[in-house]
Every structure is written in structure tokens, then in C-alpha cells.
XYZ file of C-alpha atoms in Angstrom:
386
model
C -36.060 -38.946 23.451
C -32.590 -40.230 24.305
C -30.376 -41.731 21.601
C -28.184 -44.688 22.597
C -25.089 -45.920 20.768
C -26.070 -49.590 20.422
C -22.537 -50.724 19.572
C -21.145 -49.026 22.658
C -24.023 -50.332 24.766
C -23.369 -53.877 23.574
C -19.697 -53.574 24.439
C -20.579 -52.275 27.905
C -23.000 -55.146 28.473
C -20.462 -57.697 27.266
C -17.782 -56.268 29.533
C -20.195 -56.210 32.469
C -21.219 -59.807 31.771
C -17.578 -60.872 31.585
C -16.757 -59.135 34.860
C -19.719 -60.797 36.525
C -18.309 -64.277 35.688
C -14.608 -63.827 36.355
C -13.385 -67.113 37.951
C -11.864 -67.117 41.380
C -8.441 -68.593 42.095
C -10.080 -71.724 43.505
C -12.185 -72.173 40.362
C -9.064 -71.782 38.209
C -7.261 -74.534 40.147
C -10.258 -76.890 39.890
C -10.515 -76.203 36.157
C -6.806 -76.901 35.601
C -7.045 -80.120 37.613
C -9.997 -81.333 35.526
C -8.185 -80.525 32.266
C -5.076 -82.415 33.396
C -7.199 -85.492 34.090
C -9.016 -85.231 30.769
C -5.803 -84.739 28.825
C -4.750 -88.273 29.705
C -7.449 -89.588 27.383
C -7.751 -86.813 24.807
C -8.105 -87.875 21.186
C -4.850 -87.117 19.426
C -3.351 -87.275 15.958
C 0.024 -88.208 17.363
C 1.355 -91.729 17.479
C 0.155 -94.416 19.738
C 3.646 -94.699 21.125
C 5.671 -92.254 19.040
C 5.425 -88.510 18.604
C 6.290 -88.612 14.895
C 3.697 -91.121 13.769
C 0.743 -90.112 11.587
C -1.605 -91.873 9.146
C 0.506 -90.645 6.231
C 3.783 -91.763 7.769
C 2.725 -94.791 9.718
C 5.959 -96.693 9.104
C 9.076 -94.732 9.896
C 11.688 -97.365 9.117
C 12.775 -97.859 5.469
C 11.236 -101.338 5.403
C 7.779 -100.000 6.155
C 7.455 -96.970 3.885
C 4.077 -96.772 2.090
C 4.368 -96.805 -1.683
C 3.356 -94.074 -4.100
C 0.016 -94.174 -5.873
C -1.686 -95.941 -3.010
C -4.601 -94.959 -0.793
C -5.035 -95.184 2.957
C -8.576 -96.512 2.849
C -9.609 -99.871 1.482
C -11.097 -99.760 -2.014
C -14.537 -101.146 -1.213
C -15.237 -100.864 2.516
C -18.938 -101.663 2.368
C -18.227 -105.342 1.685
C -15.746 -105.748 4.531
C -17.634 -105.110 7.737
C -21.240 -104.387 8.587
C -20.270 -101.652 11.010
C -18.102 -99.559 8.685
C -20.881 -97.052 8.035
C -21.292 -96.543 11.765
C -17.615 -96.325 12.680
C -15.977 -93.595 10.631
C -12.204 -93.088 10.926
C -11.345 -90.674 13.713
C -8.192 -89.390 15.325
C -6.253 -91.899 17.364
C -6.694 -92.405 21.092
C -3.226 -92.735 22.645
C -2.426 -95.137 25.438
C -0.795 -93.168 28.277
C 2.835 -94.273 28.709
C 2.433 -95.058 32.398
C -0.414 -97.541 31.850
C 0.734 -101.131 32.397
C -2.625 -102.704 33.296
C -6.166 -102.278 31.957
C -9.087 -103.719 33.897
C -12.119 -101.905 32.463
C -13.847 -102.633 29.148
C -14.908 -98.959 29.121
C -11.299 -97.803 28.812
C -10.959 -95.491 25.750
C -8.059 -97.502 24.392
C -10.062 -100.730 24.649
C -12.834 -99.070 22.640
C -10.233 -97.996 20.083
C -9.061 -101.607 19.739
C -12.635 -102.852 19.334
C -13.116 -100.394 16.458
C -9.924 -101.691 14.856
C -11.389 -105.190 14.948
C -14.844 -104.234 13.709
C -14.176 -101.657 11.001
C -12.066 -102.057 7.869
C -11.903 -98.326 7.150
C -10.857 -97.630 10.758
C -8.077 -100.251 10.504
C -6.651 -98.908 7.276
C -6.972 -95.294 8.391
C -4.779 -96.018 11.421
C -2.629 -98.680 9.741
C -3.134 -101.038 12.680
C -4.712 -104.448 13.131
C -5.320 -106.877 15.997
C -3.873 -110.396 15.877
C -5.216 -112.948 18.360
C -3.270 -115.977 19.587
C 0.317 -116.867 20.398
C 1.083 -118.909 17.258
C 0.224 -116.314 14.567
C 1.812 -113.541 16.638
C 5.017 -115.571 16.933
C 5.066 -116.241 13.171
C 4.555 -112.556 12.358
C 7.212 -111.426 14.837
C 9.840 -113.928 13.678
C 9.248 -113.202 9.984
C 9.516 -109.424 10.271
C 12.410 -109.527 12.730
C 14.571 -110.660 9.807
C 13.546 -107.732 7.571
C 13.276 -104.787 9.939
C 15.176 -103.373 12.880
C 11.885 -102.118 14.299
C 9.318 -104.631 15.603
C 6.100 -104.697 13.591
C 4.262 -105.361 16.870
C 3.453 -102.156 18.730
C 1.757 -103.555 21.816
C 0.959 -106.889 23.454
C -2.128 -107.415 25.585
C -1.288 -110.290 27.918
C -3.868 -112.042 30.087
C -3.334 -111.745 33.837
C -1.127 -114.479 35.325
C 0.233 -115.324 31.849
C 3.747 -114.689 30.615
C 4.876 -113.022 27.425
C 5.916 -115.729 24.912
C 9.682 -116.175 25.060
C 10.121 -115.610 21.316
C 8.425 -112.198 21.591
C 10.033 -111.061 24.847
C 11.381 -107.891 23.233
C 11.974 -104.723 25.237
C 10.934 -102.682 22.192
C 7.432 -104.203 22.337
C 5.155 -102.628 24.908
C 3.282 -105.046 27.195
C -0.053 -104.289 28.881
C -1.671 -106.819 31.213
C -5.455 -107.213 30.999
C -8.136 -109.324 32.666
C -10.395 -111.879 30.978
C -13.226 -109.371 30.421
C -10.944 -106.971 28.553
C -9.317 -109.676 26.445
C -12.777 -111.002 25.529
C -13.902 -107.503 24.549
C -10.847 -106.813 22.409
C -10.693 -110.214 20.705
C -14.415 -110.637 20.100
C -14.031 -114.291 21.118
C -16.521 -115.462 23.723
C -14.370 -118.325 24.984
C -10.987 -116.944 26.001
C -9.613 -120.187 27.437
C -7.104 -120.451 24.583
C -6.487 -116.695 24.197
C -3.592 -115.534 26.348
C -2.175 -112.758 24.189
C -3.368 -110.239 21.587
C -1.007 -108.114 19.508
C -1.552 -104.659 18.076
C 0.330 -104.906 14.783
C 1.120 -102.442 12.016
C -0.299 -103.311 8.597
C 2.803 -104.320 6.594
C 4.251 -102.345 3.692
C 3.721 -105.414 1.488
C 0.012 -104.521 1.370
C -0.909 -102.002 -1.348
C -4.094 -100.413 -2.607
C -3.296 -99.102 -6.071
C -4.866 -96.068 -7.684
C -6.486 -96.066 -11.114
C -3.161 -95.499 -12.869
C -0.709 -98.353 -12.412
C 2.673 -97.779 -14.031
C 5.140 -100.439 -15.076
C 7.660 -99.376 -12.457
C 5.004 -99.985 -9.798
C 4.646 -103.604 -10.934
C 8.179 -104.335 -9.757
C 7.450 -102.485 -6.516
C 4.527 -104.792 -5.759
C 5.805 -108.059 -7.270
C 9.485 -108.528 -8.136
C 9.531 -110.677 -11.301
C 6.663 -112.922 -10.175
C 6.224 -116.446 -11.485
C 2.949 -117.177 -9.686
C 0.226 -114.677 -8.734
C -3.076 -115.683 -7.151
C -5.960 -113.417 -8.198
C -9.129 -113.480 -6.085
C -12.311 -112.341 -7.825
C -14.971 -111.263 -5.322
C -14.037 -113.628 -2.472
C -16.232 -112.314 0.340
C -15.886 -115.060 2.934
C -12.966 -114.082 5.211
C -12.303 -117.701 6.193
C -11.858 -118.719 2.559
C -9.712 -115.689 1.754
C -7.453 -116.258 4.753
C -7.046 -119.954 3.922
C -6.155 -119.125 0.302
C -3.510 -116.612 1.384
C -1.990 -119.179 3.752
C -1.942 -121.833 1.000
C -0.301 -119.365 -1.383
C 2.388 -118.727 1.224
C 2.886 -122.444 1.900
C 3.290 -123.270 -1.812
C 5.637 -120.307 -2.377
C 3.475 -118.277 -4.688
C 4.737 -114.746 -5.203
C 1.707 -112.655 -4.302
C -2.045 -112.251 -4.035
C -4.107 -109.749 -6.027
C -7.570 -108.777 -4.770
C -10.178 -107.684 -7.307
C -13.183 -105.544 -6.232
C -15.674 -107.338 -4.023
C -13.116 -109.193 -1.908
C -13.257 -108.915 1.857
C -10.528 -107.211 3.839
C -7.552 -109.580 4.299
C -7.036 -108.041 7.756
C -10.558 -108.893 8.900
C -10.313 -110.749 12.228
C -11.782 -113.962 10.754
C -9.435 -113.789 7.759
C -6.480 -113.331 10.110
C -7.486 -116.382 12.141
C -7.697 -118.434 8.941
C -4.401 -117.245 7.448
C -2.563 -117.476 10.811
C -0.255 -114.582 10.020
C 0.309 -115.284 6.304
C -1.153 -111.875 5.348
C 1.940 -110.319 6.934
C 4.333 -112.504 4.901
C 2.738 -112.447 1.439
C 2.616 -109.367 -0.842
C -1.052 -108.440 -1.275
C -2.297 -105.857 -3.773
C -5.850 -104.560 -4.144
C -6.906 -103.192 -7.518
C -8.889 -103.954 -10.664
C -8.598 -105.730 -14.005
C -6.799 -102.786 -15.577
C -3.959 -103.396 -13.138
C -3.988 -107.136 -13.880
C -3.592 -106.345 -17.572
C -0.591 -104.125 -16.797
C 0.960 -106.953 -14.775
C 0.217 -109.456 -17.556
C 1.968 -107.345 -20.170
C 4.924 -106.471 -17.958
C 5.667 -110.041 -16.830
C 4.187 -111.990 -19.787
C 1.810 -113.856 -17.498
C -0.302 -116.769 -18.675
C -3.887 -116.245 -17.483
C -5.673 -119.269 -15.977
C -8.944 -119.426 -14.047
C -10.396 -122.209 -11.942
C -13.874 -123.102 -13.208
C -16.202 -126.092 -12.734
C -16.903 -128.135 -15.864
C -20.449 -127.458 -17.064
C -22.117 -128.892 -20.150
C -23.692 -125.563 -21.109
C -20.484 -123.521 -20.796
C -19.627 -121.955 -24.200
C -15.929 -121.611 -23.307
C -13.650 -124.673 -23.524
C -12.519 -125.975 -20.132
C -9.253 -127.876 -19.694
C -8.790 -130.540 -17.028
C -6.145 -130.052 -14.384
C -3.656 -132.905 -14.672
C 0.025 -133.602 -14.158
C 0.656 -133.244 -17.881
C -1.080 -129.874 -17.960
C 0.792 -128.719 -14.842
C 4.115 -129.789 -16.361
C 3.321 -127.867 -19.552
C 3.058 -124.575 -17.646
C 5.642 -125.287 -14.939
C 8.193 -122.883 -16.427
C 5.707 -120.188 -17.486
C 4.830 -117.230 -15.266
C 1.096 -117.303 -14.649
C -1.899 -115.830 -12.868
C -4.521 -118.099 -11.343
C -7.940 -116.471 -10.938
C -10.448 -117.914 -8.454
C -14.058 -116.724 -8.285
C -16.431 -116.083 -5.416
C -18.171 -118.790 -3.440
C -21.655 -118.177 -4.835
C -21.376 -116.404 -8.185
C -18.089 -117.933 -9.303
C -15.960 -116.090 -11.841
C -17.059 -112.741 -13.200
C -17.783 -112.531 -16.930
C -14.587 -110.545 -17.413
C -12.503 -113.241 -15.723
C -14.094 -116.029 -17.773
C -13.416 -114.214 -21.032
C -9.887 -113.079 -20.148
C -8.530 -116.448 -18.966
C -8.115 -120.044 -20.045
C -10.520 -122.077 -17.926
C -9.215 -125.066 -15.966
C -11.284 -127.525 -13.922
C -10.451 -130.131 -11.288
C -11.699 -133.582 -12.381
C -14.089 -135.056 -9.826
C -15.948 -138.346 -9.498
C -19.667 -138.682 -8.814
C -22.260 -135.942 -9.077
C -20.155 -133.155 -7.574
C -19.610 -130.167 -9.849
C -17.451 -127.964 -7.646
C -15.438 -127.711 -4.442
C -15.191 -125.037 -1.797
C -13.030 -122.269 -3.255
C -10.358 -122.588 -0.549
C -10.125 -126.363 -1.117
C -10.023 -125.987 -4.898
C -7.493 -123.170 -4.607
C -5.175 -125.314 -2.501
C -5.268 -128.080 -5.129
C -4.645 -125.637 -7.982
C -1.755 -123.914 -6.229
C -0.102 -127.205 -5.296
C -0.371 -128.595 -8.827
C 0.636 -125.350 -10.544
C 3.718 -124.559 -8.474
C 6.665 -123.174 -10.377
C 9.252 -125.745 -11.376
C 11.799 -124.299 -8.937
C 9.401 -124.607 -5.987
C 8.078 -128.120 -6.539
C 8.900 -130.593 -3.754
C 11.551 -133.159 -4.628
């Protein structure tokens, strides 16, 4: 009987196996060539266009530093997009610097942009959002050009045979030309007749998702001595939310606060409705504990829009010029409830209820219509039109 050292035998077999599969010089060259080609589209944690960019330092200029006590991911992603559970945040796919034209919808960077449009968690993980259309892109560019020496727009996708808008013809903004199939894929719009440009834009530093502990010093970080704050309670329709943010911007309100259950303000439908206002208005996402901290810090009067109902146990005041004049000099919060359920019980009990008088059998208006009326009537004295 012959004894065999199994450890030594294994090592001999491994060495023999390795020798049997040693690559030739030709195989090495082919392998290196394949790796060089693949590296052009490797998933990377580095910036889309900058080597120093990462999810935790997405804004390098002082104007775009993320605040403390905030999170990267949106507070309630399951209500934002149906596909969030299927599209988990992954490392970023960079666009090679030599690419000036994209013609295939299967391009990895096109797929990356589609995920940005479809998934809230993917957007907030990367700190990037897609804006469709020349007008909102122009408004965003012009607004942030005043406040930052670095363009908030990282890349423009321009339809073939179309020119970059003159107002955005900035050498610091990268331009990639695409065909109609690619622009349709990225935008999600079936009819691209009116879509000539899409912008890849950084989510602004004026958007915050606060943690459970909100400190008084953070209040001034989010809202600097606010006189008017719009609070949205479970607004799930992105068209309504976007319209409300745009109205708040138009009537010079100081900020928007999103309670749990609201949709993502950077949803593509919300962006189309707000037409760039989400990039101009401070927006904070949190809960009622944070609202209470804001109320105490700024001595805010709490009002809530509510339809007049005969069986409502809480008294409801009518919106009128006299009522608006009585609160014109007072800092206040206006709370608006969701389209179907209306105000939450907490909102009804924490606020004075105000209704818009209406003729006929109508009890309520669409929340974006009602919100526009409330915000116009309840403007601060200094912002009222002469």
C-alpha cells in the first residue's frame, strides 16, 4: 500500500492544470484588446464628467454643498415610481469623453438616463435628474447662473439638425447630439415634435431630506426667516405637486415642505408641470415633528385649506379679503391635503381650517387650483401686487 501526501498531490495537480492553460502571446493580446473595449463602458463610481464626483460629494462648488442631517435617498420611495423596486441604485455609468453623438437606444448611457427618469431612488442616489424642453431648461440655467460659477446643467442632449439654445450655449456644458429614437427613449414622450433638447441636471442644494432630529440652526439653513411656507400633505399626483410649486414660486412664497406620502418633486411629470420651479424654490421633505420645530422657531401661524362640510366638528373660516388682510403681516404655513383623502387628521387638528367660498353644489376644487387661490390671497404684505 502506497501512502500519498494529498496536500502535495493537490498542489502538483493545480500546478499541472495551470501549466496546461498558460495563454499564448496572441491570446494575451486578444484579451487586452477586449478589456480595452469593455473599459469604455464599465460601471464606475467616478463622476459622469469629473474624477472627483461621488454620491456623497455630488456638488463641489460652495453653492451646491449638501447639508448636514440629510439623506441621499428620498424618504418614501414606494409612492414615487412604480419601478423603484425593480431599479435599485447602482454605480454610475460614465459617458466616454470622446462621445459627441449617440444613435442607439441600447447605449449604456441612454439606459442610465432612462433609469434616472423612471426611478426616484436612482435619481436621488446619483443626484441627477432629466429636464425636457427648451423653456424649463433655459429658466433653470439662467436662475442658477446668477448663484453659481459652475453650471447646474451637466449635459445637453440635442436632437439632430437642431441648435443649442443661444442662452445655454456655454462651453462648460457638454453637448451630445442624438436622433429622434434616442430622444424619445430618454424623454419618455412618444411625440417628440416639440422636444429638441433634454438636459441632465444636478438636483439643487435647495432640496433637503431631513433626518428625524431637526435642530433650530437647521431651520435657518432650509428657510431663512420665512414668511410663507407651503406644506403639502400626501400630494401624490405629480402634475398637482408641480403646479403648486410653480404657483408658490410665482407668488413669492419662501419654500415648500413635503410631508410623507408626497410624490417626488423631480418626477418627470412634476417637472413638466412646475417648468423648472423645483430648481428655484427651497423644498424640504420631512414630517410633522419638523413642522413643529419650524413653527416654534419662526412663530408661524398654521392654516389649512379645507372644504366646508356641515358635519365637520372643527370650525372652518371663509377665505376673504378681510381674512387675508388680517394675516398679511404674520408668518404662516399653509397646509394642503391630498386629492382623494384631503387633510390628515393631524393636519386638521394642528391648523386653523380655511375654506374657499363657492357657489352652487360644488364642495371642493382641484388641489392645485385651490392652492393657487390660497397662495395668491395669502401673500405676504411685502409681496402683494400694487
